[in-house]
Amino acid sequence: MKRKEVLNSYLKLLLFLLPMFAFCACSGSSGIEDVAEEVEENIEDGNSDDHKDDTTDKDRIEGVLYPDELVAQMGKGFDVAWSEFNKYIQDHSEQKVIDIAEAGFTMVRIRVNKPATEDLFSHLDEHINQCLKHGLIPVLAFHGHDAEEGEDMEQAKQVTVDWWRTVAERYKDYSELLVYNLFVELNGNLKKDHQLLNEFYADIIPAIRESNPYRIIIVPPIGLSKPANLQYIQLPDESDPFVMMEWHCYAAGPALEGNKQWTTGTQEERQLVLDHFQSAAEYMGQTGRSTWFGAWMAGNYNKGNEYDIPAQVQFATFFVRELAKIGVPWCVNTDDKYYDYLNLKWYPEGEYGGIPVRDVILDTEKVALYSGEGYQGESLRLSPGEYDQAELQAMDFDNNISSIMVPWGFKVIAYTENGFVGTANEYTRTTRSFSSEMENTISSLKIIDLETYD
């Protein structure tokens, strides 16, 4: 490759890294400086061949979707168990797909743990088609119990290869937006053995490529998909431009102590999150590979959930904002913590996430107002600014606010009279109900971005 082309390639990479510089400047990290130095050294060496996703526009196959283009469309999604557990399969309704799409999500990760038979396809076809119909990108993820728990790993590998070969043949003519995620999460035998995992990939990926030469495939690393382990992935064909990487952390949510500690969101606790994000950012910068964040939770839902709604809103605000800075799309684990699949409606609040956590996940830069206590009734999202009585009346929210979701780092000043006078209360935390003097008496308000977490 000519030196001019090399420089152009690295200029594109530097443009991609700009958000990461901002992110590291805020966190006090110097890791991105190392990435920048490495980029500079490679430019001087003319060494562009090490960057696997350096596909220029002229090299691309016309009409074929590439990982970086997919990433721009994936956005925010849910892990779903529609094709994983019988109770979800039996009670599935297209309305659930519609509600998730209409809320503003753009992707679902469909987890599957059934054999690749007509029994599976009888409902999986329907789920995938419904997603494509309603504008959700379906990511098909295999829950490889045999590969994780089996004793005969050669046999387990063959079972996994055969499963993906059958599935790939089934969906070879489907939309290019259908994505294959080779494993939901690596546990058991594959959790720590990167050589064994790479042996699996050496057989699975070619089996898929037999019928799906351009299908985008997502592969996770060892160790519960931690981003620090991305470096151990070896593909059977490193020049394959249609492979992207999965990683995640906090898949079971934060914890009050340990290596996922989150209490009040101290600078140290925020850095625990940022360390993972920086590892992923460095990997992307060094390899040019696109990545995707497969699962995270706003609370520790699998362990009884010690985080109330305001605490989950706080954590989710920070998590989503920082993921946006490194340009990585993601899925929340899982939809049934937010959506009542039996009654086909969003949970306003309760044991898990609920509507206010959903709302901050969808937009960390807007306050959400609710006409009813406990985040129920009609809702409205507003950006920072001042809203007098006339504006609230036009939106049917004058004297009609009973609860509020406040993103972390925002402040809302609510007034009982027009023109920002009368009784005033300040809110910096999500609030399920107001005092009697404020409930349904708010006639003007100010929303302020404090631009700090401290």
PDB file of C-alpha atoms in Angstrom, residues 13-194:
ATOM      1  CA  LEU A  13      -8.549   5.641  12.519  1.00  0.00           C
ATOM      2  CA  LEU A  14      -7.647   8.850  14.343  1.00  0.00           C
ATOM      3  CA  LEU A  15     -11.087  10.281  13.592  1.00  0.00           C
ATOM      4  CA  PHE A  16     -12.567   7.125  15.108  1.00  0.00           C
ATOM      5  CA  LEU A  17     -10.392   7.577  18.197  1.00  0.00           C
ATOM      6  CA  LEU A  18     -11.340  11.203  18.883  1.00  0.00           C
ATOM      7  CA  PRO A  19     -14.216  10.308  21.261  1.00  0.00           C
ATOM      8  CA  MET A  20     -11.838   8.031  23.134  1.00  0.00           C
ATOM      9  CA  PHE A  21      -9.390  10.899  23.702  1.00  0.00           C
ATOM     10  CA  ALA A  22     -12.185  12.894  25.299  1.00  0.00           C
ATOM     11  CA  PHE A  23     -13.235   9.976  27.419  1.00  0.00           C
ATOM     12  CA  CYS A  24      -9.739   9.336  28.712  1.00  0.00           C
ATOM     13  CA  ALA A  25      -9.135  13.011  29.404  1.00  0.00           C
ATOM     14  CA  CYS A  26     -12.190  13.039  31.671  1.00  0.00           C
ATOM     15  CA  SER A  27     -11.156   9.877  33.484  1.00  0.00           C
ATOM     16  CA  GLY A  28      -7.509  10.860  33.915  1.00  0.00           C
ATOM     17  CA  SER A  29      -6.356   7.774  32.014  1.00  0.00           C
ATOM     18  CA  SER A  30      -3.258   7.801  29.847  1.00  0.00           C
ATOM     19  CA  GLY A  31      -4.020   4.573  27.945  1.00  0.00           C
ATOM     20  CA  ILE A  32      -5.212   6.311  24.795  1.00  0.00           C
ATOM     21  CA  GLU A  33      -1.898   8.183  24.610  1.00  0.00           C
ATOM     22  CA  ASP A  34      -0.221   4.797  24.158  1.00  0.00           C
ATOM     23  CA  VAL A  35      -2.633   3.963  21.344  1.00  0.00           C
ATOM     24  CA  ALA A  36      -1.841   7.278  19.643  1.00  0.00           C
ATOM     25  CA  GLU A  37       1.902   6.599  19.899  1.00  0.00           C
ATOM     26  CA  GLU A  38       1.425   3.156  18.365  1.00  0.00           C
ATOM     27  CA  VAL A  39      -0.580   4.634  15.490  1.00  0.00           C
ATOM     28  CA  GLU A  40       2.179   7.194  14.867  1.00  0.00           C
ATOM     29  CA  GLU A  41       4.831   4.468  14.844  1.00  0.00           C
ATOM     30  CA  ASN A  42       2.862   2.390  12.367  1.00  0.00           C
ATOM     31  CA  ILE A  43       2.451   5.384  10.047  1.00  0.00           C
ATOM     32  CA  GLU A  44       6.207   5.908  10.080  1.00  0.00           C
ATOM     33  CA  ASP A  45       6.780   2.200   9.382  1.00  0.00           C
ATOM     34  CA  GLY A  46       4.163   2.113   6.631  1.00  0.00           C
ATOM     35  CA  ASN A  47       2.816  -0.961   8.408  1.00  0.00           C
ATOM     36  CA  SER A  48      -0.882  -1.067   7.546  1.00  0.00           C
ATOM     37  CA  ASP A  49      -1.258  -4.811   6.988  1.00  0.00           C
ATOM     38  CA  ASP A  50      -1.678  -5.502  10.712  1.00  0.00           C
ATOM     39  CA  HIS A  51      -5.005  -3.640  10.733  1.00  0.00           C
ATOM     40  CA  LYS A  52      -7.568  -6.211   9.732  1.00  0.00           C
ATOM     41  CA  ASP A  53     -10.492  -3.884   9.005  1.00  0.00           C
ATOM     42  CA  ASP A  54      -8.636  -1.409   6.808  1.00  0.00           C
ATOM     43  CA  THR A  55     -11.072  -2.113   3.965  1.00  0.00           C
ATOM     44  CA  THR A  56     -11.286   1.029   1.839  1.00  0.00           C
ATOM     45  CA  ASP A  57     -14.444   1.981  -0.003  1.00  0.00           C
ATOM     46  CA  LYS A  58     -12.978   0.825  -3.309  1.00  0.00           C
ATOM     47  CA  ASP A  59     -12.158  -2.612  -1.826  1.00  0.00           C
ATOM     48  CA  ARG A  60     -15.684  -3.213  -0.548  1.00  0.00           C
ATOM     49  CA  ILE A  61     -18.190  -5.440  -2.276  1.00  0.00           C
ATOM     50  CA  GLU A  62     -21.067  -3.309  -3.506  1.00  0.00           C
ATOM     51  CA  GLY A  63     -24.351  -3.965  -1.759  1.00  0.00           C
ATOM     52  CA  VAL A  64     -22.805  -5.927   1.123  1.00  0.00           C
ATOM     53  CA  LEU A  65     -23.088  -4.792   4.748  1.00  0.00           C
ATOM     54  CA  TYR A  66     -19.795  -4.398   6.641  1.00  0.00           C
ATOM     55  CA  PRO A  67     -19.350  -4.420  10.461  1.00  0.00           C
ATOM     56  CA  ASP A  68     -18.686  -0.696  10.784  1.00  0.00           C
ATOM     57  CA  GLU A  69     -21.888   0.004   8.841  1.00  0.00           C
ATOM     58  CA  LEU A  70     -23.809  -2.433  11.034  1.00  0.00           C
ATOM     59  CA  VAL A  71     -22.470  -0.792  14.197  1.00  0.00           C
ATOM     60  CA  ALA A  72     -23.905   2.534  13.035  1.00  0.00           C
ATOM     61  CA  GLN A  73     -27.357   0.910  12.881  1.00  0.00           C
ATOM     62  CA  MET A  74     -27.344  -1.401  15.921  1.00  0.00           C
ATOM     63  CA  GLY A  75     -27.820   1.238  18.608  1.00  0.00           C
ATOM     64  CA  LYS A  76     -29.483   0.033  21.818  1.00  0.00           C
ATOM     65  CA  GLY A  77     -31.135  -3.303  22.419  1.00  0.00           C
ATOM     66  CA  PHE A  78     -32.264  -6.072  24.725  1.00  0.00           C
ATOM     67  CA  ASP A  79     -31.182  -9.643  25.316  1.00  0.00           C
ATOM     68  CA  VAL A  80     -34.384 -11.689  24.881  1.00  0.00           C
ATOM     69  CA  ALA A  81     -35.280 -15.256  25.807  1.00  0.00           C
ATOM     70  CA  TRP A  82     -38.153 -15.694  23.316  1.00  0.00           C
ATOM     71  CA  SER A  83     -36.532 -18.806  21.816  1.00  0.00           C
ATOM     72  CA  GLU A  84     -34.698 -19.987  24.926  1.00  0.00           C
ATOM     73  CA  PHE A  85     -37.304 -20.930  27.549  1.00  0.00           C
ATOM     74  CA  ASN A  86     -40.582 -22.712  26.931  1.00  0.00           C
ATOM     75  CA  LYS A  87     -42.652 -20.224  28.930  1.00  0.00           C
ATOM     76  CA  TYR A  88     -41.474 -17.404  26.683  1.00  0.00           C
ATOM     77  CA  ILE A  89     -41.933 -19.470  23.517  1.00  0.00           C
ATOM     78  CA  GLN A  90     -45.505 -20.401  24.423  1.00  0.00           C
ATOM     79  CA  ASP A  91     -46.511 -16.893  25.496  1.00  0.00           C
ATOM     80  CA  HIS A  92     -44.746 -14.956  22.758  1.00  0.00           C
ATOM     81  CA  SER A  93     -46.701 -12.180  21.073  1.00  0.00           C
ATOM     82  CA  GLU A  94     -45.768  -9.919  18.193  1.00  0.00           C
ATOM     83  CA  GLN A  95     -47.003  -7.039  20.344  1.00  0.00           C
ATOM     84  CA  LYS A  96     -43.897  -7.466  22.496  1.00  0.00           C
ATOM     85  CA  VAL A  97     -41.699  -6.890  19.442  1.00  0.00           C
ATOM     86  CA  ILE A  98     -43.772  -3.863  18.465  1.00  0.00           C
ATOM     87  CA  ASP A  99     -43.582  -2.336  21.964  1.00  0.00           C
ATOM     88  CA  ILE A 100     -39.798  -2.731  22.154  1.00  0.00           C
ATOM     89  CA  ALA A 101     -39.360  -1.110  18.734  1.00  0.00           C
ATOM     90  CA  GLU A 102     -41.818   1.707  19.436  1.00  0.00           C
ATOM     91  CA  ALA A 103     -40.066   2.504  22.722  1.00  0.00           C
ATOM     92  CA  GLY A 104     -36.946   3.335  20.718  1.00  0.00           C
ATOM     93  CA  PHE A 105     -34.805   0.183  20.812  1.00  0.00           C
ATOM     94  CA  THR A 106     -33.216  -0.907  17.552  1.00  0.00           C
ATOM     95  CA  MET A 107     -31.848  -4.393  18.252  1.00  0.00           C
ATOM     96  CA  VAL A 108     -32.518  -7.639  20.122  1.00  0.00           C
ATOM     97  CA  ARG A 109     -30.185 -10.484  20.945  1.00  0.00           C
ATOM     98  CA  ILE A 110     -32.232 -13.670  20.560  1.00  0.00           C
ATOM     99  CA  ARG A 111     -30.727 -16.334  22.804  1.00  0.00           C
ATOM    100  CA  VAL A 112     -31.239 -19.922  21.649  1.00  0.00           C
ATOM    101  CA  ASN A 113     -30.474 -23.198  23.446  1.00  0.00           C
ATOM    102  CA  LYS A 114     -32.607 -25.664  21.458  1.00  0.00           C
ATOM    103  CA  PRO A 115     -31.413 -28.219  18.858  1.00  0.00           C
ATOM    104  CA  ALA A 116     -31.480 -26.976  15.276  1.00  0.00           C
ATOM    105  CA  THR A 117     -34.635 -28.860  14.279  1.00  0.00           C
ATOM    106  CA  GLU A 118     -37.969 -27.936  12.727  1.00  0.00           C
ATOM    107  CA  ASP A 119     -39.323 -27.539  16.246  1.00  0.00           C
ATOM    108  CA  LEU A 120     -36.888 -24.682  16.835  1.00  0.00           C
ATOM    109  CA  PHE A 121     -37.422 -23.129  13.416  1.00  0.00           C
ATOM    110  CA  SER A 122     -41.216 -23.215  13.848  1.00  0.00           C
ATOM    111  CA  HIS A 123     -40.921 -20.284  16.265  1.00  0.00           C
ATOM    112  CA  LEU A 124     -37.450 -18.884  15.550  1.00  0.00           C
ATOM    113  CA  ASP A 125     -38.437 -18.041  11.957  1.00  0.00           C
ATOM    114  CA  GLU A 126     -41.388 -16.082  13.327  1.00  0.00           C
ATOM    115  CA  HIS A 127     -39.293 -14.190  15.870  1.00  0.00           C
ATOM    116  CA  ILE A 128     -36.647 -13.188  13.336  1.00  0.00           C
ATOM    117  CA  ASN A 129     -39.233 -12.132  10.746  1.00  0.00           C
ATOM    118  CA  GLN A 130     -41.133 -10.060  13.313  1.00  0.00           C
ATOM    119  CA  CYS A 131     -37.927  -8.240  14.268  1.00  0.00           C
ATOM    120  CA  LEU A 132     -37.087  -7.429  10.667  1.00  0.00           C
ATOM    121  CA  LYS A 133     -40.672  -6.336  10.022  1.00  0.00           C
ATOM    122  CA  HIS A 134     -40.680  -3.871  12.915  1.00  0.00           C
ATOM    123  CA  GLY A 135     -37.175  -2.458  12.519  1.00  0.00           C
ATOM    124  CA  LEU A 136     -35.239  -4.468  15.104  1.00  0.00           C
ATOM    125  CA  ILE A 137     -31.871  -5.935  14.133  1.00  0.00           C
ATOM    126  CA  PRO A 138     -31.931  -9.613  15.244  1.00  0.00           C
ATOM    127  CA  VAL A 139     -28.684 -10.965  16.690  1.00  0.00           C
ATOM    128  CA  LEU A 140     -28.989 -14.755  16.880  1.00  0.00           C
ATOM    129  CA  ALA A 141     -26.948 -16.053  19.833  1.00  0.00           C
ATOM    130  CA  PHE A 142     -26.215 -19.729  20.592  1.00  0.00           C
ATOM    131  CA  HIS A 143     -26.259 -20.923  24.198  1.00  0.00           C
ATOM    132  CA  GLY A 144     -23.694 -23.679  23.777  1.00  0.00           C
ATOM    133  CA  HIS A 145     -24.248 -25.852  26.839  1.00  0.00           C
ATOM    134  CA  ASP A 146     -22.455 -28.838  25.274  1.00  0.00           C
ATOM    135  CA  ALA A 147     -19.387 -26.752  24.531  1.00  0.00           C
ATOM    136  CA  GLU A 148     -19.351 -25.342  28.052  1.00  0.00           C
ATOM    137  CA  GLU A 149     -20.290 -28.361  30.129  1.00  0.00           C
ATOM    138  CA  GLY A 150     -19.576 -31.477  28.054  1.00  0.00           C
ATOM    139  CA  GLU A 151     -16.731 -33.870  28.869  1.00  0.00           C
ATOM    140  CA  ASP A 152     -15.878 -34.857  25.293  1.00  0.00           C
ATOM    141  CA  MET A 153     -14.863 -31.557  23.752  1.00  0.00           C
ATOM    142  CA  GLU A 154     -14.338 -32.949  20.259  1.00  0.00           C
ATOM    143  CA  GLN A 155     -17.896 -34.172  20.270  1.00  0.00           C
ATOM    144  CA  ALA A 156     -19.087 -30.869  21.765  1.00  0.00           C
ATOM    145  CA  LYS A 157     -17.286 -28.981  19.037  1.00  0.00           C
ATOM    146  CA  GLN A 158     -18.907 -31.098  16.348  1.00  0.00           C
ATOM    147  CA  VAL A 159     -22.354 -30.549  17.882  1.00  0.00           C
ATOM    148  CA  THR A 160     -21.730 -26.792  17.839  1.00  0.00           C
ATOM    149  CA  VAL A 161     -20.398 -26.824  14.277  1.00  0.00           C
ATOM    150  CA  ASP A 162     -23.371 -28.873  13.065  1.00  0.00           C
ATOM    151  CA  TRP A 163     -25.795 -26.530  14.832  1.00  0.00           C
ATOM    152  CA  TRP A 164     -24.365 -23.448  13.183  1.00  0.00           C
ATOM    153  CA  ARG A 165     -24.056 -25.137   9.772  1.00  0.00           C
ATOM    154  CA  THR A 166     -27.763 -26.038   9.897  1.00  0.00           C
ATOM    155  CA  VAL A 167     -28.832 -22.602  11.136  1.00  0.00           C
ATOM    156  CA  ALA A 168     -26.671 -20.814   8.571  1.00  0.00           C
ATOM    157  CA  GLU A 169     -28.149 -22.865   5.745  1.00  0.00           C
ATOM    158  CA  ARG A 170     -31.657 -22.103   7.025  1.00  0.00           C
ATOM    159  CA  TYR A 171     -31.148 -18.328   7.026  1.00  0.00           C
ATOM    160  CA  LYS A 172     -28.682 -17.892   4.172  1.00  0.00           C
ATOM    161  CA  ASP A 173     -31.164 -15.850   2.136  1.00  0.00           C
ATOM    162  CA  TYR A 174     -32.393 -13.690   5.017  1.00  0.00           C
ATOM    163  CA  SER A 175     -31.663  -9.985   5.355  1.00  0.00           C
ATOM    164  CA  GLU A 176     -28.034  -9.075   5.928  1.00  0.00           C
ATOM    165  CA  LEU A 177     -29.229  -7.425   9.158  1.00  0.00           C
ATOM    166  CA  LEU A 178     -29.597 -10.899  10.694  1.00  0.00           C
ATOM    167  CA  VAL A 179     -26.360 -11.350  12.651  1.00  0.00           C
ATOM    168  CA  TYR A 180     -24.820 -14.546  14.051  1.00  0.00           C
ATOM    169  CA  ASN A 181     -23.393 -14.374  17.604  1.00  0.00           C
ATOM    170  CA  LEU A 182     -21.481 -17.642  18.022  1.00  0.00           C
ATOM    171  CA  PHE A 183     -21.922 -17.923  21.818  1.00  0.00           C
ATOM    172  CA  VAL A 184     -24.121 -16.158  24.365  1.00  0.00           C
ATOM    173  CA  GLU A 185     -21.420 -16.217  27.017  1.00  0.00           C
ATOM    174  CA  LEU A 186     -18.435 -18.446  27.585  1.00  0.00           C
ATOM    175  CA  ASN A 187     -18.460 -20.531  30.755  1.00  0.00           C
ATOM    176  CA  GLY A 188     -17.243 -23.943  31.811  1.00  0.00           C
ATOM    177  CA  ASN A 189     -14.681 -25.560  29.536  1.00  0.00           C
ATOM    178  CA  LEU A 190     -14.352 -22.557  27.259  1.00  0.00           C
ATOM    179  CA  LYS A 191     -14.155 -19.962  30.014  1.00  0.00           C
ATOM    180  CA  LYS A 192     -10.365 -19.959  30.412  1.00  0.00           C
ATOM    181  CA  ASP A 193      -8.932 -21.981  27.512  1.00  0.00           C
ATOM    182  CA  HIS A 194      -8.380 -19.558  24.643  1.00  0.00           C
TER     183      HIS A 194
END
